XYZ file of C-alpha atoms in Angstrom:
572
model
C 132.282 59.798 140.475
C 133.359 63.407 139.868
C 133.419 62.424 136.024
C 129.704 61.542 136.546
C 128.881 64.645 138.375
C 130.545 67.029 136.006
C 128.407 64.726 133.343
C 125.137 65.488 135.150
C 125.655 69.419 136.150
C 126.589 69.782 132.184
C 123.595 68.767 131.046
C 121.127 70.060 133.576
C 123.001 73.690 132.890
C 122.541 73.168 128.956
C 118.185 71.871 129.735
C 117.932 75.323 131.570
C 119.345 77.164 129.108
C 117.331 75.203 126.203
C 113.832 75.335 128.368
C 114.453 79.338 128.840
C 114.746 80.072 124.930
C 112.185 81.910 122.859
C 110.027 79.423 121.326
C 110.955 80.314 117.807
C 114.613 79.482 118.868
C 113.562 75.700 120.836
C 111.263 75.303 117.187
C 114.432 75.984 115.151
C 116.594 73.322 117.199
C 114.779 71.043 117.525
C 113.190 70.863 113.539
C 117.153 70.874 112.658
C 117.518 67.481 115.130
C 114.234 65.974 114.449
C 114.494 66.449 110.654
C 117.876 64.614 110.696
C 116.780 61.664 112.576
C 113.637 60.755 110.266
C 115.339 61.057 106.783
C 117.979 59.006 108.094
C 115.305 56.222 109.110
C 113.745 56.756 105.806
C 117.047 55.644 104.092
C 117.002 52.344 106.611
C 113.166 51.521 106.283
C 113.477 52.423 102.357
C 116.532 49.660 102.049
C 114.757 47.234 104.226
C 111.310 47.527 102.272
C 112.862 47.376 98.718
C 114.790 44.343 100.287
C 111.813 43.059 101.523
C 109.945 43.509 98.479
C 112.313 42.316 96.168
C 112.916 38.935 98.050
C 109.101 38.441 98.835
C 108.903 39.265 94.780
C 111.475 36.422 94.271
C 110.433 33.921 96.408
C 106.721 34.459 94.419
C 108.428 34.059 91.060
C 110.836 31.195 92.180
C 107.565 29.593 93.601
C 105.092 29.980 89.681
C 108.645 28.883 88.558
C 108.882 25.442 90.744
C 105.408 25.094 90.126
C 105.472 24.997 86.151
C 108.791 23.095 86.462
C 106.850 20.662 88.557
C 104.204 20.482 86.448
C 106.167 19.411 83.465
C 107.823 16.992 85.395
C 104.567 15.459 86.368
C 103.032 15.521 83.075
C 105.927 13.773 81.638
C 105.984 11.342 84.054
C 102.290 11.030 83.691
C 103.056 9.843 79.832
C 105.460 6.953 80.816
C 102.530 6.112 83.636
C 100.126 6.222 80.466
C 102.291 3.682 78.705
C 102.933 1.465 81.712
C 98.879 1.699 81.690
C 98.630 0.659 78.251
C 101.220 -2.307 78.601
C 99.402 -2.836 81.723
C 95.937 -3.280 79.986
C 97.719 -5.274 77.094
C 95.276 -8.708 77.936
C 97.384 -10.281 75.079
C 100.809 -9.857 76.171
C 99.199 -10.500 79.680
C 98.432 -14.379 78.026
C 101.751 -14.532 76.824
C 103.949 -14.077 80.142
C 101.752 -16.401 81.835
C 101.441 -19.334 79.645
C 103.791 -22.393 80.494
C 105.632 -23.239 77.337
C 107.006 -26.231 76.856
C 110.028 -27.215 75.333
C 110.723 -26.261 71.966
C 107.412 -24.961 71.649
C 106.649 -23.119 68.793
C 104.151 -20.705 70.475
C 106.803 -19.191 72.727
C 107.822 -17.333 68.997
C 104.310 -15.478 68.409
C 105.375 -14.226 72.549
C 108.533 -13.813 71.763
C 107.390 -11.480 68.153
C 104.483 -9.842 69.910
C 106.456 -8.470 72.881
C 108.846 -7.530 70.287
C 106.653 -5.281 68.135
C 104.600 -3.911 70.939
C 107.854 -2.889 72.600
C 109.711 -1.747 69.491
C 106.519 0.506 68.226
C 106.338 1.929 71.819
C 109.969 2.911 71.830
C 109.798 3.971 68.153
C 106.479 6.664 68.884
C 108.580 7.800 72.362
C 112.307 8.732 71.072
C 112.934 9.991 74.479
C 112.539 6.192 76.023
C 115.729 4.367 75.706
C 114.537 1.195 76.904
C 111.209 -0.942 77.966
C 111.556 -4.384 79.644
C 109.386 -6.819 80.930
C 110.575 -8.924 84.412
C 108.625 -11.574 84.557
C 108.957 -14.579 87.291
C 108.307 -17.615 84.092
C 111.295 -19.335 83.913
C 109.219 -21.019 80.569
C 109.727 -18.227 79.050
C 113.198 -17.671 77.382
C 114.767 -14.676 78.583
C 116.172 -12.123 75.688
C 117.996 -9.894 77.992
C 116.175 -6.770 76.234
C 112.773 -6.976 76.747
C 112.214 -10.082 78.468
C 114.198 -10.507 81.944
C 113.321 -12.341 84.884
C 112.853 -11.055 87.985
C 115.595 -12.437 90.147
C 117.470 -9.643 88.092
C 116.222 -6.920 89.798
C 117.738 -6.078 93.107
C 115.487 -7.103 96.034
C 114.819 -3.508 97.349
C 113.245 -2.295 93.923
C 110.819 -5.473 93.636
C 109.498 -4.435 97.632
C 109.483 -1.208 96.599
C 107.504 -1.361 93.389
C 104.737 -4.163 94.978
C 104.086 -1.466 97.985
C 103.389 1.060 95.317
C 100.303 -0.882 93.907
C 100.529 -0.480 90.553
C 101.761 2.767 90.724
C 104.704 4.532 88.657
C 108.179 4.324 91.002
C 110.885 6.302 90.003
C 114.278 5.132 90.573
C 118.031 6.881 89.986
C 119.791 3.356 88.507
C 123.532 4.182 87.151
C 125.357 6.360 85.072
C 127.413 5.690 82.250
C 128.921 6.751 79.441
C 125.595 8.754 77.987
C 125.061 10.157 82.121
C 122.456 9.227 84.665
C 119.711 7.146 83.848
C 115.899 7.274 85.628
C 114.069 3.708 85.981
C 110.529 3.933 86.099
C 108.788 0.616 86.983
C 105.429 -0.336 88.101
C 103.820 -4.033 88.722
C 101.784 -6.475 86.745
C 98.774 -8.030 87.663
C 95.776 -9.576 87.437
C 92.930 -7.182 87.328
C 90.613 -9.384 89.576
C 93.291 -10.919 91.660
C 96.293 -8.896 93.690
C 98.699 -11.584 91.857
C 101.809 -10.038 90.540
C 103.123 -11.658 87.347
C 105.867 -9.029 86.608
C 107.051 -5.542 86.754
C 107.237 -3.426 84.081
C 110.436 -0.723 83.563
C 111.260 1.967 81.454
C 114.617 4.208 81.419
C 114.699 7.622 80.819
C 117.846 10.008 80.597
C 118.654 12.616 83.013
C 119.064 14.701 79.973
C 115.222 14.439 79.413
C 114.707 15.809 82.615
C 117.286 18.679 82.696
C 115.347 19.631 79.357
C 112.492 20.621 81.062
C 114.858 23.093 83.678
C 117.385 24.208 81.268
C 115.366 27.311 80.263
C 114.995 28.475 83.913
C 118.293 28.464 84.947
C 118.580 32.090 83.799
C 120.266 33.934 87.020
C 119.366 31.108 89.256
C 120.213 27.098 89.964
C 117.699 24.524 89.842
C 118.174 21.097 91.010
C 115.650 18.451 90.926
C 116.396 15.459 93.878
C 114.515 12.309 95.228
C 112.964 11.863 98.415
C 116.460 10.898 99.954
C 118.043 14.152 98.302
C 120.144 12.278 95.561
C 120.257 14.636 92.696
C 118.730 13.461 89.780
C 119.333 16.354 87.437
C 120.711 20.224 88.032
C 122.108 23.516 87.139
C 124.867 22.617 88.094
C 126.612 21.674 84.886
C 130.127 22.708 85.707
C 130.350 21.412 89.275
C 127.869 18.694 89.449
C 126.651 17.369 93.332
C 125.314 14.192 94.372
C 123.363 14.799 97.638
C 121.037 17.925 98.822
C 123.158 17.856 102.008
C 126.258 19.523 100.053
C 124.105 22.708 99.952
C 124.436 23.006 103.560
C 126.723 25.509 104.052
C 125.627 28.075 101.081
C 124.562 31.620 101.698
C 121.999 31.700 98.930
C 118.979 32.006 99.007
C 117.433 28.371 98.794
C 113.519 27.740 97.710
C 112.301 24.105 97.639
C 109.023 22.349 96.744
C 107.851 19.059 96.540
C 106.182 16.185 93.838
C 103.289 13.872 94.774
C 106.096 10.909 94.116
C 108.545 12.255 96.925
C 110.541 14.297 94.464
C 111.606 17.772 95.250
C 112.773 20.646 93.298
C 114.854 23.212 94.647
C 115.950 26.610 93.321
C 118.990 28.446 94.414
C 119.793 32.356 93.959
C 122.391 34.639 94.965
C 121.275 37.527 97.283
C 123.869 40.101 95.791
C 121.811 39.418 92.348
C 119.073 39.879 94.211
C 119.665 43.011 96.290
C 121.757 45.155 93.435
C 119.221 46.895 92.877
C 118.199 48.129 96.603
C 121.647 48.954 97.105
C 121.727 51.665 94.001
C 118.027 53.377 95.472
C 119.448 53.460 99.425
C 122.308 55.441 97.491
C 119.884 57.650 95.448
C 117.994 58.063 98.608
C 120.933 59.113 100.747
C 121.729 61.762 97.964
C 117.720 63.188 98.011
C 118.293 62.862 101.688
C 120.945 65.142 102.195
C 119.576 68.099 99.927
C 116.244 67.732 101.826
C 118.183 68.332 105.192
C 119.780 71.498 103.950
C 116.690 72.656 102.448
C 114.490 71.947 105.367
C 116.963 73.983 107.951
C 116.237 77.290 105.803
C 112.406 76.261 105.928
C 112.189 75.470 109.056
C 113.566 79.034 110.322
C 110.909 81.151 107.736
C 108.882 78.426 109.643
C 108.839 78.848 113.093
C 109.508 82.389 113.109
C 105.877 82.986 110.926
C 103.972 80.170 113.700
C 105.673 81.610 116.947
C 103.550 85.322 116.295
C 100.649 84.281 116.386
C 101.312 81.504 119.100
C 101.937 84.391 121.428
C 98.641 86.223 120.463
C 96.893 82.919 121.469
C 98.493 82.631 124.970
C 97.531 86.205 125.679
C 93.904 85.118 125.003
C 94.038 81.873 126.890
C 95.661 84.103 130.091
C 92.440 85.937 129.800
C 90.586 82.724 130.044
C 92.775 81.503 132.758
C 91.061 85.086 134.827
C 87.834 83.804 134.059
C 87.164 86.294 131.333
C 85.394 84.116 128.240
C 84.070 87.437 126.251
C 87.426 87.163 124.108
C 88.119 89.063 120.797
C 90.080 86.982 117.958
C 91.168 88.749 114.782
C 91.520 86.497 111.331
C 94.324 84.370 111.938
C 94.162 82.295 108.535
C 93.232 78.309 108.150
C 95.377 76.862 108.543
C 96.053 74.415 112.353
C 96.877 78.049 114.016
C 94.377 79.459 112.841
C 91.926 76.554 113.096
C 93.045 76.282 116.665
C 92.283 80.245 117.424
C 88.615 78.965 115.964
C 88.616 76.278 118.584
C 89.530 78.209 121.347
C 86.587 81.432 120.175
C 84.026 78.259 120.079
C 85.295 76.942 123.550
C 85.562 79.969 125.553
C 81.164 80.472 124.083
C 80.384 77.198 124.483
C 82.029 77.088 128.414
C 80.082 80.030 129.022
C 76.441 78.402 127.823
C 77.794 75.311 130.092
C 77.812 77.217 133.373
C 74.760 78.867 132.233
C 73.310 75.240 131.558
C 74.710 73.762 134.984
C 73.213 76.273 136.614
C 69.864 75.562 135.180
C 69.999 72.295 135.917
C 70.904 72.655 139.381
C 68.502 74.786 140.225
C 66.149 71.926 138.679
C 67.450 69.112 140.030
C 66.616 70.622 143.505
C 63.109 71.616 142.624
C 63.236 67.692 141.319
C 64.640 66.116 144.434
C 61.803 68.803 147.021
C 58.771 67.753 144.338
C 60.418 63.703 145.228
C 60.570 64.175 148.798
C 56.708 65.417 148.623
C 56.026 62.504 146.492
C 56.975 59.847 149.094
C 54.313 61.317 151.522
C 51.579 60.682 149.188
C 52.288 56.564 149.716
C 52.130 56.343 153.424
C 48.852 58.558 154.034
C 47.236 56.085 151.165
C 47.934 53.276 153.510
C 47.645 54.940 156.617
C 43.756 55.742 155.309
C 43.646 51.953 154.156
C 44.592 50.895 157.540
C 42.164 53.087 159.027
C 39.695 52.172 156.786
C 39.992 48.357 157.427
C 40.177 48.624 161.236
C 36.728 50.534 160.934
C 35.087 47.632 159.361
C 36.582 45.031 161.293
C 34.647 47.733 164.635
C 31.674 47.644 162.708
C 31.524 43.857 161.931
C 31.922 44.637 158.150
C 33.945 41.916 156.126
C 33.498 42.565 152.874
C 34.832 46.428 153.092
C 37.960 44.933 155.504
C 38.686 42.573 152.901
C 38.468 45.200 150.249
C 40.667 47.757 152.027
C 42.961 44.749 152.551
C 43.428 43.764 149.176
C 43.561 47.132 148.072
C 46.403 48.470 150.351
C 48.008 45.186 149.693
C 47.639 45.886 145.955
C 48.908 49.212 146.189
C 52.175 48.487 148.223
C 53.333 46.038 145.007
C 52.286 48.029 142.662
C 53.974 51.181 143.956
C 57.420 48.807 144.778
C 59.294 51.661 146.125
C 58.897 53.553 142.564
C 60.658 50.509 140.686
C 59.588 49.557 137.345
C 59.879 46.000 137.703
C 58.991 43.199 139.708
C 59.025 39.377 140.300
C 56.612 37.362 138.417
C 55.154 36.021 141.871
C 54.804 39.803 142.920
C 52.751 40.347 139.859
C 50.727 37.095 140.294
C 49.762 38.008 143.816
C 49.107 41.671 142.796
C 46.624 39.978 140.512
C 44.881 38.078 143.221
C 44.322 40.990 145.562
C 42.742 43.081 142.502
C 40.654 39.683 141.336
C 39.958 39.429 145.150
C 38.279 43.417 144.896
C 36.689 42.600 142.106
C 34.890 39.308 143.614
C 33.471 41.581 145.976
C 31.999 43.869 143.912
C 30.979 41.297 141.451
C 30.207 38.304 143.294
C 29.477 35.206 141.679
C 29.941 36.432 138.242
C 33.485 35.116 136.973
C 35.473 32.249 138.514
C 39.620 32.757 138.045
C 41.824 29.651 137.585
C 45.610 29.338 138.034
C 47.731 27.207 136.192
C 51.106 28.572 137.114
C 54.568 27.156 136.405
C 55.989 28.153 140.325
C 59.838 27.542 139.017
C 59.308 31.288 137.189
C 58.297 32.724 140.133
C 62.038 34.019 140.640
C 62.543 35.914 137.229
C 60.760 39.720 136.628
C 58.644 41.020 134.910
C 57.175 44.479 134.291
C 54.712 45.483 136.611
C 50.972 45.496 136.094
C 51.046 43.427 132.607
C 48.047 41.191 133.980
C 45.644 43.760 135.515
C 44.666 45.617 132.510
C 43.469 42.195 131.029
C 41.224 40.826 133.638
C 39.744 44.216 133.867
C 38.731 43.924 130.563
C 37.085 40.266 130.847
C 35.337 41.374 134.033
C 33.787 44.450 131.827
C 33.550 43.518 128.778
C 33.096 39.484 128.010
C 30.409 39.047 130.889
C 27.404 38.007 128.486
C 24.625 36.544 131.233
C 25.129 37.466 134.567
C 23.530 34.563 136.350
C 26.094 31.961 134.395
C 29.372 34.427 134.287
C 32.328 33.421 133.072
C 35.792 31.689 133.670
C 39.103 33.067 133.470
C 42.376 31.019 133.016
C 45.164 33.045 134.153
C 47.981 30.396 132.659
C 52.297 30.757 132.925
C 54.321 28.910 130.845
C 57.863 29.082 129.243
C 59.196 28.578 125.154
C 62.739 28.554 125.391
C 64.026 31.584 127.015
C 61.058 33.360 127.084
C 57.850 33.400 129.679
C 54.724 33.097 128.170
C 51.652 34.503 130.346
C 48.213 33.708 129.258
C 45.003 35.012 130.048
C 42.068 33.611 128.468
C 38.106 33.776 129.089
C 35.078 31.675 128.136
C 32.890 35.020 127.881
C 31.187 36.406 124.647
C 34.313 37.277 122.581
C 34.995 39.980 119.435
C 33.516 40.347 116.186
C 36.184 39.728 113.339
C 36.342 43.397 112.254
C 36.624 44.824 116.135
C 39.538 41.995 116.730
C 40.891 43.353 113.199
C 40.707 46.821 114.379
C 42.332 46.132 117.858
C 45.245 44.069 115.862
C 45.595 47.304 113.975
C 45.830 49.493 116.897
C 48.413 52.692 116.111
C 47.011 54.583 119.204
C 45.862 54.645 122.757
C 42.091 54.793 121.465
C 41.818 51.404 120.113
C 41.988 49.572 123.341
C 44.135 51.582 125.992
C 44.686 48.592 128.391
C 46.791 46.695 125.365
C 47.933 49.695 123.865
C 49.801 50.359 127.503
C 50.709 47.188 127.960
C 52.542 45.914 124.934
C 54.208 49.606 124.577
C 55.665 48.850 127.901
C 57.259 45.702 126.699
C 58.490 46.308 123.943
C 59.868 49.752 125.089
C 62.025 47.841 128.051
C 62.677 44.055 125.782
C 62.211 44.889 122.109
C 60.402 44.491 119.463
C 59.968 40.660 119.407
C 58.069 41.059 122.743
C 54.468 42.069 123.736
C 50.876 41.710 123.576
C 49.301 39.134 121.085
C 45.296 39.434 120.972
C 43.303 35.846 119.772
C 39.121 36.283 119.995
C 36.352 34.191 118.693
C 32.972 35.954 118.933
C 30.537 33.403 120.793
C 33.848 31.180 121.895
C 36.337 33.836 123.982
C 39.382 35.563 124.191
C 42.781 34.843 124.942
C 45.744 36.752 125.458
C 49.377 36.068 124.901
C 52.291 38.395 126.799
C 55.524 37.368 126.121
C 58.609 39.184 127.830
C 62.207 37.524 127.744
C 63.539 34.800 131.033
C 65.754 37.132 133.039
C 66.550 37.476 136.739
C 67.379 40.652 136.266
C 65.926 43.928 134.704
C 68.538 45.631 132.665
């Protein structure tokens, strides 16, 4: 406990004496300890990178190198498949193993002499084969224990083996003798129309053959070349030759491994200490740089901190002076460099915080000239409908309908439109909005339009813009009435397409001329039609540009008009 204490007091004396240094001094120390502590990280990250490199390097070439190596194999298999497909094809020699010969029959000697030089020219053009038989199940058929065998010679697991390939080359590891291992290669016989085997075919290869096509990579590096049950078939490994993958088990080398399309596998083998040599030699190159660097950098860093700390100390004078709420400060040149771009910083601040409190003044001093011109705003609602009322109930004293219903309909008009101030509303808001105004305008214009509704009530929730309709019944009611005594009709229609409402207003009433239509299509401005100028603006101002107004008119026929606006509960 006292150990701990003494511990504790030792340290908090040697912080207070650290924290009440000059700066320049705390710079010095700690540049000398900081310096240390990344060059020596540098000499870890440097080994560990080069490592990384150079195995990530190794395992790339070790890979191209399995890959060619595999490829050779494969293409040298592929021959011995191209003879077994030849032999295979051979409808001759196919007559010949399947003919019943009788005894002493002189035919079985053209089999016997064909087989022969077929066989004999085959191993004659492919010096690498060192033998070709034939296993054929035709006891007729004399065997010449060469190229003619039967089949009960085989051992049972090759024959499965070889019919569950179908017809396909399968590699087997048979013996080794006096001349080393030898590789069988066998594949069935059949009919081509029937899945009847009459035979298998074989061909032996030497393990030397295959090392051949290794023996030129095994520069600084072991390659070994196994089945699919790890049996070594050829390797590296000249002077201490291994039988089975699993003896590599226990090695510390570095161990790469790919495989064949027939279940083979190659593997590659390399030492690390190859590998690594030459990280080893830069770590120690490094350490050397590293050290002169550390020596170097302590004289540096005093020059260093003793230049920053004078003009560090002119800076917190001037940011004292701030701290006093004096911003009209006076900077002299102090260079470009992060000093000096900081004493630029702290000039452009100390203006810029003045022109803020001159700005937040300003806008206070708006914001309550805003918020009084508001408050006076809100009266302006209530004495509208407050007159309205009046209005209405001095109709209803002087037995006059038709100006109650209009001050109904218009106060009722008004309180939707106005919503508080709110830019949007529900579609059923807007729809009855449009009833009271069509209801006003009935008065005034009785018996000269007729207004049909075929509304889709299910979009009644979602919102919309407010007055989007208005402007566009206004416009039938004053400008497609062509006979007053027949009037017109107006279709006020809501639909949906996808995820977008679709409102419709269309008329039966005299319609445009081509080039007026043209010209309203055209519109740039308020002028050519204000009412659909406003209106699409609107929309596509709050949903984008895919939304607004579309204008269709036939001069004679009508007008319709097409406002699309997106399917949303909400106005965002």
């Amino acid at each position: 406990m006292n150990t701990a204490n003494d511990s504790s007091n030792w340290l908090g004396a040697l912080y207070g004496r650290i924290r009440n240094q000059r700066l320049r001094s705390k710079l010095f120390l700690v540049y000398v300890l900081v310096s240390i502590l990344p060059i020596s990280f540098l000499v870890g990250y440097s080994y560990h990178t080069v490592r990384e490199q150079l195995i990530g390097q190794a395992v790339d070439n070790i890979g191209s190198t399995i890959d060619q190596i595999n490829n050779n194999i494969e293409n040298r298999l592929d021959l011995y498949s191209q003879i077994a497909t030849l032999l295979y094809l051979d409808g001759q020699m196919r007559n010949y193993l399947l003919y019943r010969y009788r005894k002493n029959d002189l035919f079985s000697l053209d089999a016997y002499d064909y087989i022969n030089q077929t066989l004999y020219r085959l191993l004659a053009m492919n010096p690498n084969l060192k033998s070709i038989s034939i296993y054929t199940d035709n006891k007729t058929l004399q065997s010449d224990g060469l190229f003619v065998k039967y089949m009960e010679d085989l051992p049972p697991q090759v024959k499965d083996k070889v019919f569950r390939a179908e017809g396909k080359i399968t590699p087997f590891i048979t013996y080794s003798d006096q001349w080393g291992k030898t590789v069988t290669l066998a594949r069935s016989l059949n009919y081509l129309s029937l899945n009847y085997p009459y035979g298998i075919l074989t061909m032996e290869i030497s393990e030397r053959e295959l090392y051949s096509l290794i023996e030129k990579e095994n520069k600084n590096k072991t390659i070994i070349v196994a089945d699919e049950n790890g049996n070594v078939i050829t390797s590296g490994l000249r002077d201490k030759p291994i039988a089975n993958l699993s003896e590599l088990s226990g090695t510390k080398d570095m161990m790469i491994s790919k495989k064949l399309p027939n279940g083979w596998q190659t593997v590659v083998l390399m030492s690390y200490d190859a590998l690594l040599g030459p990280a080893k030699q830069a770590s120690a190159s490094m350490l050397a740089i590293s050290l002169v660097c550390i020596v170097s950098a302590v004289a540096m860093i005093y020059m260093t901190s003793k230049f920053m700390t004078k003009r560090i100390e002119r800076l917190m004078q001037l940011i004292r002076k701030m701290e006093r709420g004096s911003f009209d400060l006076t900077f002299r040149p102090m260079g470009h460099d992060e000093i000096g771009q900081l004493a630029f910083a702290l000039s452009k601040m100390a203006a810029r915080i003045q022109e803020l409190i001159q700005d937040v003044y300003r806008k206070e001093m708006s914001r309550n000239e805003a918020e009084m011109t508001s408050l006076q705003a809100q009266i302006t609602p209530h004495f509208l409908y407050n007159t309205l009322a009046s209005i209405s109930a001095l109709a209803i004293k002087h037995n006059n309908l038709k100006v109650h219903r209009m001050a109904d309909d218009l106060a009722r008009f008004y309180r939707i439109s106005l919503n508080k101030g709110k830019k949007c509303i529900t579609i059923e808001q807007e729809i009855k909005l449009t009833e009271h105004y069509v209801s006003i305008q009935k008065t005034r214009f009785e018996g000269m339009f007729r207004v049909h509704y075929e509304l889709d009530e299910s979009l009644y929730p979602y919102t919309t813009l407010k007055l989007i309709i208005q402007p566009f019944i206004e416009n039938c009611i004053n400008h497609a009435i062509w006979d007053d005594e027949a009037g017109i009709n107006i279709v006020i229609r809501l639909t949906q397409e996808e995820n977008d409402v679709l409102i419709s207003v269309i008329d039966d009433g005299i319609g445009m001329p081509r080039d007026v239509l043209e010209q309203m299509r055209r519109r740039t401005g308020p002028k050519a039609g204000y009412g659909i100028y406003n209106v699409d603006k609107r929309i596509k101002l709050a949903y984008g540009e895919r939304y607004g107004v579309e204008l269709f008119s036939r001069f004679g026929i009508g007008t319709a008009v097409r406002i699309r606006i997106p399917k949303r509960m909400t106005f965002e």
